PDB file of C-alpha atoms in Angstrom:
ATOM      1  CA  MET B   1       0.000   0.000   0.000  1.00  0.00           C
ATOM      2  CA  LYS B   2       1.727   3.152  -1.183  1.00  0.00           C
ATOM      3  CA  ARG B   3       1.797   6.129   1.135  1.00  0.00           C
ATOM      4  CA  MET B   4       0.713   9.446  -0.290  1.00  0.00           C
ATOM      5  CA  PRO B   5       3.538  12.018  -0.349  1.00  0.00           C
ATOM      6  CA  PHE B   6       3.280  14.557   2.444  1.00  0.00           C
ATOM      7  CA  GLU B   7       2.417  18.119   1.572  1.00  0.00           C
ATOM      8  CA  PRO B   8       2.767  20.870   4.210  1.00  0.00           C
ATOM      9  CA  PRO B   9      -0.671  22.226   5.145  1.00  0.00           C
ATOM     10  CA  THR B  10       0.571  25.799   4.727  1.00  0.00           C
ATOM     11  CA  GLU B  11       3.498  27.634   3.171  1.00  0.00           C
ATOM     12  CA  HIS B  12       3.783  29.919   6.198  1.00  0.00           C
ATOM     13  CA  TYR B  13       6.434  29.292   8.869  1.00  0.00           C
ATOM     14  CA  ASP B  14       7.382  31.687  11.647  1.00  0.00           C
ATOM     15  CA  GLU B  15      11.168  31.371  11.761  1.00  0.00           C
ATOM     16  CA  ARG B  16      11.229  32.865  15.255  1.00  0.00           C
ATOM     17  CA  ILE B  17      10.155  29.463  16.616  1.00  0.00           C
ATOM     18  CA  GLU B  18      12.749  27.423  14.700  1.00  0.00           C
ATOM     19  CA  ALA B  19      14.934  26.938  17.794  1.00  0.00           C
ATOM     20  CA  ILE B  20      11.891  25.849  19.824  1.00  0.00           C
ATOM     21  CA  ASP B  21      10.883  23.330  17.162  1.00  0.00           C
ATOM     22  CA  GLU B  22      14.397  21.902  17.154  1.00  0.00           C
ATOM     23  CA  GLN B  23      14.186  21.613  20.942  1.00  0.00           C
ATOM     24  CA  LEU B  24      10.950  19.669  20.525  1.00  0.00           C
ATOM     25  CA  CYS B  25      12.758  17.227  18.222  1.00  0.00           C
ATOM     26  CA  ASP B  26      15.564  16.859  20.757  1.00  0.00           C
ATOM     27  CA  LEU B  27      13.078  16.240  23.585  1.00  0.00           C
ATOM     28  CA  ILE B  28      11.278  13.601  21.517  1.00  0.00           C
ATOM     29  CA  LYS B  29      14.593  11.803  21.007  1.00  0.00           C
ATOM     30  CA  GLN B  30      15.386  12.036  24.727  1.00  0.00           C
ATOM     31  CA  ARG B  31      11.928  10.646  25.507  1.00  0.00           C
ATOM     32  CA  LYS B  32      12.577   7.654  23.238  1.00  0.00           C
ATOM     33  CA  ASP B  33      16.047   7.024  24.682  1.00  0.00           C
ATOM     34  CA  ILE B  34      15.017   7.229  28.347  1.00  0.00           C
ATOM     35  CA  SER B  35      11.977   4.977  27.858  1.00  0.00           C
ATOM     36  CA  ASN B  36      13.748   2.544  25.499  1.00  0.00           C
ATOM     37  CA  ASN B  37      11.116   3.593  22.975  1.00  0.00           C
ATOM     38  CA  ASN B  38       8.368   2.107  25.147  1.00  0.00           C
ATOM     39  CA  PRO B  39       6.869   5.149  26.900  1.00  0.00           C
ATOM     40  CA  GLY B  40       3.310   3.993  27.407  1.00  0.00           C
ATOM     41  CA  PHE B  41       0.644   6.692  27.621  1.00  0.00           C
ATOM     42  CA  PRO B  42       0.119   9.492  30.181  1.00  0.00           C
ATOM     43  CA  THR B  43      -2.746   8.962  32.609  1.00  0.00           C
ATOM     44  CA  ASN B  44      -5.987  10.908  32.280  1.00  0.00           C
ATOM     45  CA  GLN B  45      -5.008  12.838  35.399  1.00  0.00           C
ATOM     46  CA  LEU B  46      -1.721  13.963  33.827  1.00  0.00           C
ATOM     47  CA  ILE B  47      -3.410  14.932  30.564  1.00  0.00           C
ATOM     48  CA  SER B  48      -6.004  16.954  32.459  1.00  0.00           C
ATOM     49  CA  ALA B  49      -3.367  18.678  34.622  1.00  0.00           C
ATOM     50  CA  TRP B  50      -1.156  19.562  31.660  1.00  0.00           C
ATOM     51  CA  SER B  51      -4.172  20.777  29.710  1.00  0.00           C
ATOM     52  CA  GLU B  52      -5.047  23.226  32.462  1.00  0.00           C
ATOM     53  CA  LYS B  53      -1.454  24.250  33.225  1.00  0.00           C
ATOM     54  CA  TYR B  54      -0.436  24.949  29.631  1.00  0.00           C
ATOM     55  CA  ASN B  55      -3.835  26.001  28.246  1.00  0.00           C
ATOM     56  CA  LEU B  56      -4.031  23.142  25.736  1.00  0.00           C
ATOM     57  CA  TYR B  57      -7.060  21.048  24.813  1.00  0.00           C
ATOM     58  CA  GLU B  58      -7.123  17.570  26.354  1.00  0.00           C
ATOM     59  CA  ASP B  59      -8.079  15.921  23.064  1.00  0.00           C
ATOM     60  CA  PHE B  60      -5.165  17.688  21.383  1.00  0.00           C
ATOM     61  CA  LEU B  61      -2.730  16.318  23.988  1.00  0.00           C
ATOM     62  CA  ASN B  62      -4.240  12.840  23.631  1.00  0.00           C
ATOM     63  CA  SER B  63      -3.671  13.082  19.889  1.00  0.00           C
ATOM     64  CA  VAL B  64      -0.067  14.267  20.294  1.00  0.00           C
ATOM     65  CA  PHE B  65       0.901  11.482  22.699  1.00  0.00           C
ATOM     66  CA  GLY B  66      -0.995   8.983  20.569  1.00  0.00           C
ATOM     67  CA  GLN B  67       1.202   9.903  17.609  1.00  0.00           C
ATOM     68  CA  PHE B  68       4.313   9.233  19.693  1.00  0.00           C
ATOM     69  CA  LEU B  69       3.144   5.626  20.019  1.00  0.00           C
ATOM     70  CA  ASN B  70       2.677   5.301  16.264  1.00  0.00           C
ATOM     71  CA  GLU B  71       6.073   6.473  15.009  1.00  0.00           C
ATOM     72  CA  GLU B  72       6.780   3.115  13.374  1.00  0.00           C
ATOM     73  CA  VAL B  73       3.875   3.721  11.000  1.00  0.00           C
ATOM     74  CA  TYR B  74       5.890   6.514   9.391  1.00  0.00           C
ATOM     75  CA  LYS B  75       8.959   4.400   8.751  1.00  0.00           C
ATOM     76  CA  PRO B  76       9.697   4.452   4.998  1.00  0.00           C
ATOM     77  CA  VAL B  77       7.802   1.647   3.315  1.00  0.00           C
ATOM     78  CA  VAL B  78       9.645  -0.849   1.143  1.00  0.00           C
ATOM     79  CA  GLU B  79       7.798  -1.157  -2.150  1.00  0.00           C
ATOM     80  CA  PRO B  80       8.278  -4.684  -3.542  1.00  0.00           C
ATOM     81  CA  LYS B  81      10.023  -4.517  -6.910  1.00  0.00           C
ATOM     82  CA  GLY B  82      11.260  -7.080  -9.385  1.00  0.00           C
ATOM     83  CA  PHE B  83       8.836  -9.991  -9.026  1.00  0.00           C
ATOM     84  CA  LEU B  84      10.626 -13.349  -8.993  1.00  0.00           C
ATOM     85  CA  LYS B  85       8.164 -16.111  -8.127  1.00  0.00           C
ATOM     86  CA  ASN B  86       5.355 -17.380  -5.923  1.00  0.00           C
ATOM     87  CA  ILE B  87       6.169 -19.920  -3.212  1.00  0.00           C
ATOM     88  CA  PRO B  88       3.245 -22.066  -1.960  1.00  0.00           C
ATOM     89  CA  ILE B  89       3.117 -22.430   1.832  1.00  0.00           C
ATOM     90  CA  LEU B  90      -0.266 -23.937   2.785  1.00  0.00           C
ATOM     91  CA  LYS B  91       0.406 -23.974   6.531  1.00  0.00           C
ATOM     92  CA  SER B  92      -2.246 -23.358   9.164  1.00  0.00           C
ATOM     93  CA  PHE B  93      -3.170 -23.006  12.823  1.00  0.00           C
ATOM     94  CA  GLU B  94      -6.615 -23.589  14.318  1.00  0.00           C
ATOM     95  CA  LYS B  95      -8.118 -22.329  17.573  1.00  0.00           C
ATOM     96  CA  ASP B  96     -11.760 -22.636  18.581  1.00  0.00           C
ATOM     97  CA  ASP B  97     -13.780 -21.846  15.450  1.00  0.00           C
ATOM     98  CA  LEU B  98     -11.042 -19.782  13.780  1.00  0.00           C
ATOM     99  CA  PHE B  99      -8.741 -21.094  11.055  1.00  0.00           C
ATOM    100  CA  TYR B 100      -5.517 -19.157  10.423  1.00  0.00           C
ATOM    101  CA  SER B 101      -3.515 -19.922   7.302  1.00  0.00           C
ATOM    102  CA  VAL B 102      -0.545 -18.746   5.277  1.00  0.00           C
ATOM    103  CA  THR B 103      -1.313 -19.706   1.713  1.00  0.00           C
ATOM    104  CA  PHE B 104       1.718 -18.466  -0.189  1.00  0.00           C
ATOM    105  CA  LEU B 105       4.376 -15.804  -0.355  1.00  0.00           C
ATOM    106  CA  ARG B 106       5.501 -13.727  -3.278  1.00  0.00           C
ATOM    107  CA  GLN B 107       9.224 -13.273  -3.759  1.00  0.00           C
ATOM    108  CA  PHE B 108      10.591  -9.983  -5.070  1.00  0.00           C
ATOM    109  CA  GLU B 109      14.160  -8.820  -5.498  1.00  0.00           C
ATOM    110  CA  ASN B 110      13.956  -6.505  -2.483  1.00  0.00           C
ATOM    111  CA  ALA B 111      11.188  -8.016  -0.324  1.00  0.00           C
ATOM    112  CA  SER B 112       8.807 -10.887   0.303  1.00  0.00           C
ATOM    113  CA  VAL B 113       5.035 -10.585   0.633  1.00  0.00           C
ATOM    114  CA  VAL B 114       3.325 -12.998   3.046  1.00  0.00           C
ATOM    115  CA  HIS B 115      -0.367 -13.727   2.454  1.00  0.00           C
ATOM    116  CA  PHE B 116      -2.227 -14.527   5.678  1.00  0.00           C
ATOM    117  CA  ASN B 117      -5.917 -15.436   6.066  1.00  0.00           C
ATOM    118  CA  VAL B 118      -8.374 -15.809   8.934  1.00  0.00           C
ATOM    119  CA  ASP B 119     -11.519 -17.860   8.280  1.00  0.00           C
ATOM    120  CA  LYS B 120     -14.504 -18.790  10.416  1.00  0.00           C
ATOM    121  CA  ASP B 121     -17.963 -20.283  10.086  1.00  0.00           C
ATOM    122  CA  ASP B 122     -20.313 -17.303  10.116  1.00  0.00           C
ATOM    123  CA  SER B 123     -23.532 -19.245   9.533  1.00  0.00           C
ATOM    124  CA  ASP B 124     -24.732 -18.539  13.088  1.00  0.00           C
ATOM    125  CA  ASP B 125     -23.894 -14.825  13.026  1.00  0.00           C
ATOM    126  CA  MET B 126     -26.767 -12.375  13.207  1.00  0.00           C
ATOM    127  CA  PRO B 127     -27.330 -10.437   9.964  1.00  0.00           C
ATOM    128  CA  GLY B 128     -25.921  -6.931  10.183  1.00  0.00           C
ATOM    129  CA  VAL B 129     -23.862  -7.747  13.289  1.00  0.00           C
ATOM    130  CA  PHE B 130     -20.135  -7.786  12.645  1.00  0.00           C
ATOM    131  CA  PRO B 131     -17.569  -9.313  15.019  1.00  0.00           C
ATOM    132  CA  GLU B 132     -14.961  -7.104  16.670  1.00  0.00           C
ATOM    133  CA  HIS B 133     -12.094  -6.511  14.264  1.00  0.00           C
ATOM    134  CA  THR B 134      -8.562  -7.311  15.387  1.00  0.00           C
ATOM    135  CA  TRP B 135      -5.139  -6.822  13.850  1.00  0.00           C
ATOM    136  CA  PHE B 136      -2.066  -9.011  13.560  1.00  0.00           C
ATOM    137  CA  ASP B 137       1.625  -8.369  14.031  1.00  0.00           C
ATOM    138  CA  LEU B 138       4.141 -10.568  12.226  1.00  0.00           C
ATOM    139  CA  SER B 139       7.727 -11.255  13.231  1.00  0.00           C
ATOM    140  CA  ILE B 140      10.222 -13.631  11.635  1.00  0.00           C
ATOM    141  CA  ASP B 141      12.339 -16.136  13.541  1.00  0.00           C
ATOM    142  CA  ASP B 142      15.258 -17.752  11.749  1.00  0.00           C
ATOM    143  CA  VAL B 143      18.453 -19.504  12.835  1.00  0.00           C
ATOM    144  CA  GLU B 144      20.608 -16.677  11.474  1.00  0.00           C
ATOM    145  CA  GLY B 145      19.049 -14.026  13.710  1.00  0.00           C
ATOM    146  CA  THR B 146      18.238 -11.818  10.721  1.00  0.00           C
ATOM    147  CA  ASP B 147      16.519  -8.547  11.589  1.00  0.00           C
ATOM    148  CA  TYR B 148      13.425  -8.586   9.368  1.00  0.00           C
ATOM    149  CA  ASP B 149      11.110  -5.617   9.050  1.00  0.00           C
ATOM    150  CA  CYS B 150       7.509  -6.850   8.741  1.00  0.00           C
ATOM    151  CA  ARG B 151       4.948  -4.285   7.690  1.00  0.00           C
ATOM    152  CA  ASN B 152       1.218  -4.896   7.550  1.00  0.00           C
ATOM    153  CA  ASP B 153       0.544  -3.689   4.026  1.00  0.00           C
ATOM    154  CA  GLU B 154      -3.230  -3.684   4.504  1.00  0.00           C
ATOM    155  CA  TRP B 155      -5.169  -3.644   7.767  1.00  0.00           C
ATOM    156  CA  GLY B 156      -7.239  -6.630   6.726  1.00  0.00           C
ATOM    157  CA  GLY B 157     -10.129  -6.880   4.330  1.00  0.00           C
ATOM    158  CA  GLY B 158     -12.771  -9.377   3.358  1.00  0.00           C
ATOM    159  CA  SER B 159     -16.141 -10.539   4.645  1.00  0.00           C
ATOM    160  CA  ARG B 160     -17.560 -11.609   8.004  1.00  0.00           C
ATOM    161  CA  GLY B 161     -16.249 -15.142   7.536  1.00  0.00           C
ATOM    162  CA  HIS B 162     -12.967 -14.353   5.804  1.00  0.00           C
ATOM    163  CA  ILE B 163     -10.283 -11.717   6.362  1.00  0.00           C
ATOM    164  CA  SER B 164      -7.022 -11.502   4.454  1.00  0.00           C
ATOM    165  CA  TYR B 165      -3.815  -9.673   5.351  1.00  0.00           C
ATOM    166  CA  THR B 166      -0.584  -9.074   3.484  1.00  0.00           C
ATOM    167  CA  PHE B 167       2.767  -8.391   5.144  1.00  0.00           C
ATOM    168  CA  ILE B 168       5.765  -6.884   3.374  1.00  0.00           C
ATOM    169  CA  VAL B 169       8.961  -8.452   4.720  1.00  0.00           C
ATOM    170  CA  SER B 170      12.384  -6.942   4.095  1.00  0.00           C
ATOM    171  CA  PRO B 171      15.026  -8.023   3.454  1.00  0.00           C
ATOM    172  CA  PRO B 172      13.417 -10.789   1.385  1.00  0.00           C
ATOM    173  CA  LEU B 173      13.123 -14.249   2.883  1.00  0.00           C
ATOM    174  CA  PRO B 174      15.559 -16.852   1.531  1.00  0.00           C
ATOM    175  CA  ASP B 175      14.387 -19.254  -1.155  1.00  0.00           C
ATOM    176  CA  ASP B 176      15.024 -22.077   1.309  1.00  0.00           C
ATOM    177  CA  ILE B 177      12.384 -21.252   3.913  1.00  0.00           C
ATOM    178  CA  SER B 178      12.590 -24.563   5.778  1.00  0.00           C
ATOM    179  CA  LYS B 179      14.174 -22.926   8.845  1.00  0.00           C
ATOM    180  CA  ILE B 180      11.860 -19.915   8.919  1.00  0.00           C
ATOM    181  CA  LYS B 181       9.153 -19.466  11.554  1.00  0.00           C
ATOM    182  CA  LEU B 182       6.340 -16.940  11.219  1.00  0.00           C
ATOM    183  CA  VAL B 183       5.228 -15.589  14.600  1.00  0.00           C
ATOM    184  CA  PHE B 184       1.773 -13.990  14.620  1.00  0.00           C
ATOM    185  CA  LYS B 185       0.405 -11.918  17.508  1.00  0.00           C
ATOM    186  CA  GLU B 186      -3.158 -10.656  17.644  1.00  0.00           C
ATOM    187  CA  CYS B 187      -3.789  -7.088  18.840  1.00  0.00           C
ATOM    188  CA  LYS B 188      -6.852  -4.972  19.551  1.00  0.00           C
ATOM    189  CA  THR B 189      -5.297  -1.957  17.813  1.00  0.00           C
ATOM    190  CA  PRO B 190      -3.323  -1.678  14.560  1.00  0.00           C
ATOM    191  CA  PHE B 191      -0.244  -0.421  16.425  1.00  0.00           C
ATOM    192  CA  LYS B 192       0.603  -3.437  18.630  1.00  0.00           C
ATOM    193  CA  THR B 193      -0.360  -1.574  21.803  1.00  0.00           C
ATOM    194  CA  LYS B 194      -3.063  -3.927  23.105  1.00  0.00           C
ATOM    195  CA  PRO B 195      -2.238  -7.607  22.526  1.00  0.00           C
ATOM    196  CA  THR B 196      -5.140 -10.009  23.028  1.00  0.00           C
ATOM    197  CA  GLY B 197      -2.861 -12.785  24.265  1.00  0.00           C
ATOM    198  CA  LEU B 198      -3.260 -14.900  21.131  1.00  0.00           C
ATOM    199  CA  GLU B 199       0.115 -15.826  19.671  1.00  0.00           C
ATOM    200  CA  PHE B 200       1.014 -18.712  17.407  1.00  0.00           C
ATOM    201  CA  VAL B 201       3.880 -19.906  15.240  1.00  0.00           C
ATOM    202  CA  ILE B 202       3.667 -21.261  11.717  1.00  0.00           C
ATOM    203  CA  LYS B 203       6.730 -23.295  10.792  1.00  0.00           C
ATOM    204  CA  MET B 204       7.738 -23.318   7.152  1.00  0.00           C
ATOM    205  CA  ASP B 205       9.470 -26.714   7.159  1.00  0.00           C
TER     206      ASP B 205
END
């Protein structure tokens, strides 16, 4: 999924605040370093106190601190280029009435694309009532300890009984995937902040 190029909302910039804006960038970096990039979220009491003390709207502060949690979303996206081949996987995991499967992956010169599906029997679902949507995080475990970047290319689409996801993995997975493990974690939000506790591994051997 290609990201639209950013365009500044205005051409105006008051250069008198340039030093302050640079300080903000420095403070953001310090915040990441001190918290090991895992800061959590300020309590409602703190947000309310800061809102009153600094004359800022509470919803604005909630939005600002929410963006700090989502920095990874803005990491440059690898666009798969140079298609090489499809590799069938056909591996699955089942829990309760849900069937999770990796059907195949597409190999490109600079990335791999993992196709992941979630299926369920929706025959007993009430018409017009949709189940709570969840998201999945993918990480790669291999014997080499390779640091793979796994990006959810689409937040999941389909029908009530079927949802499909695609993950862009870079660098690309090796052609010999027998020692690769795909680790899936379910989350209540698209930014990995509220795991549901469901985690499973699909081995590629």
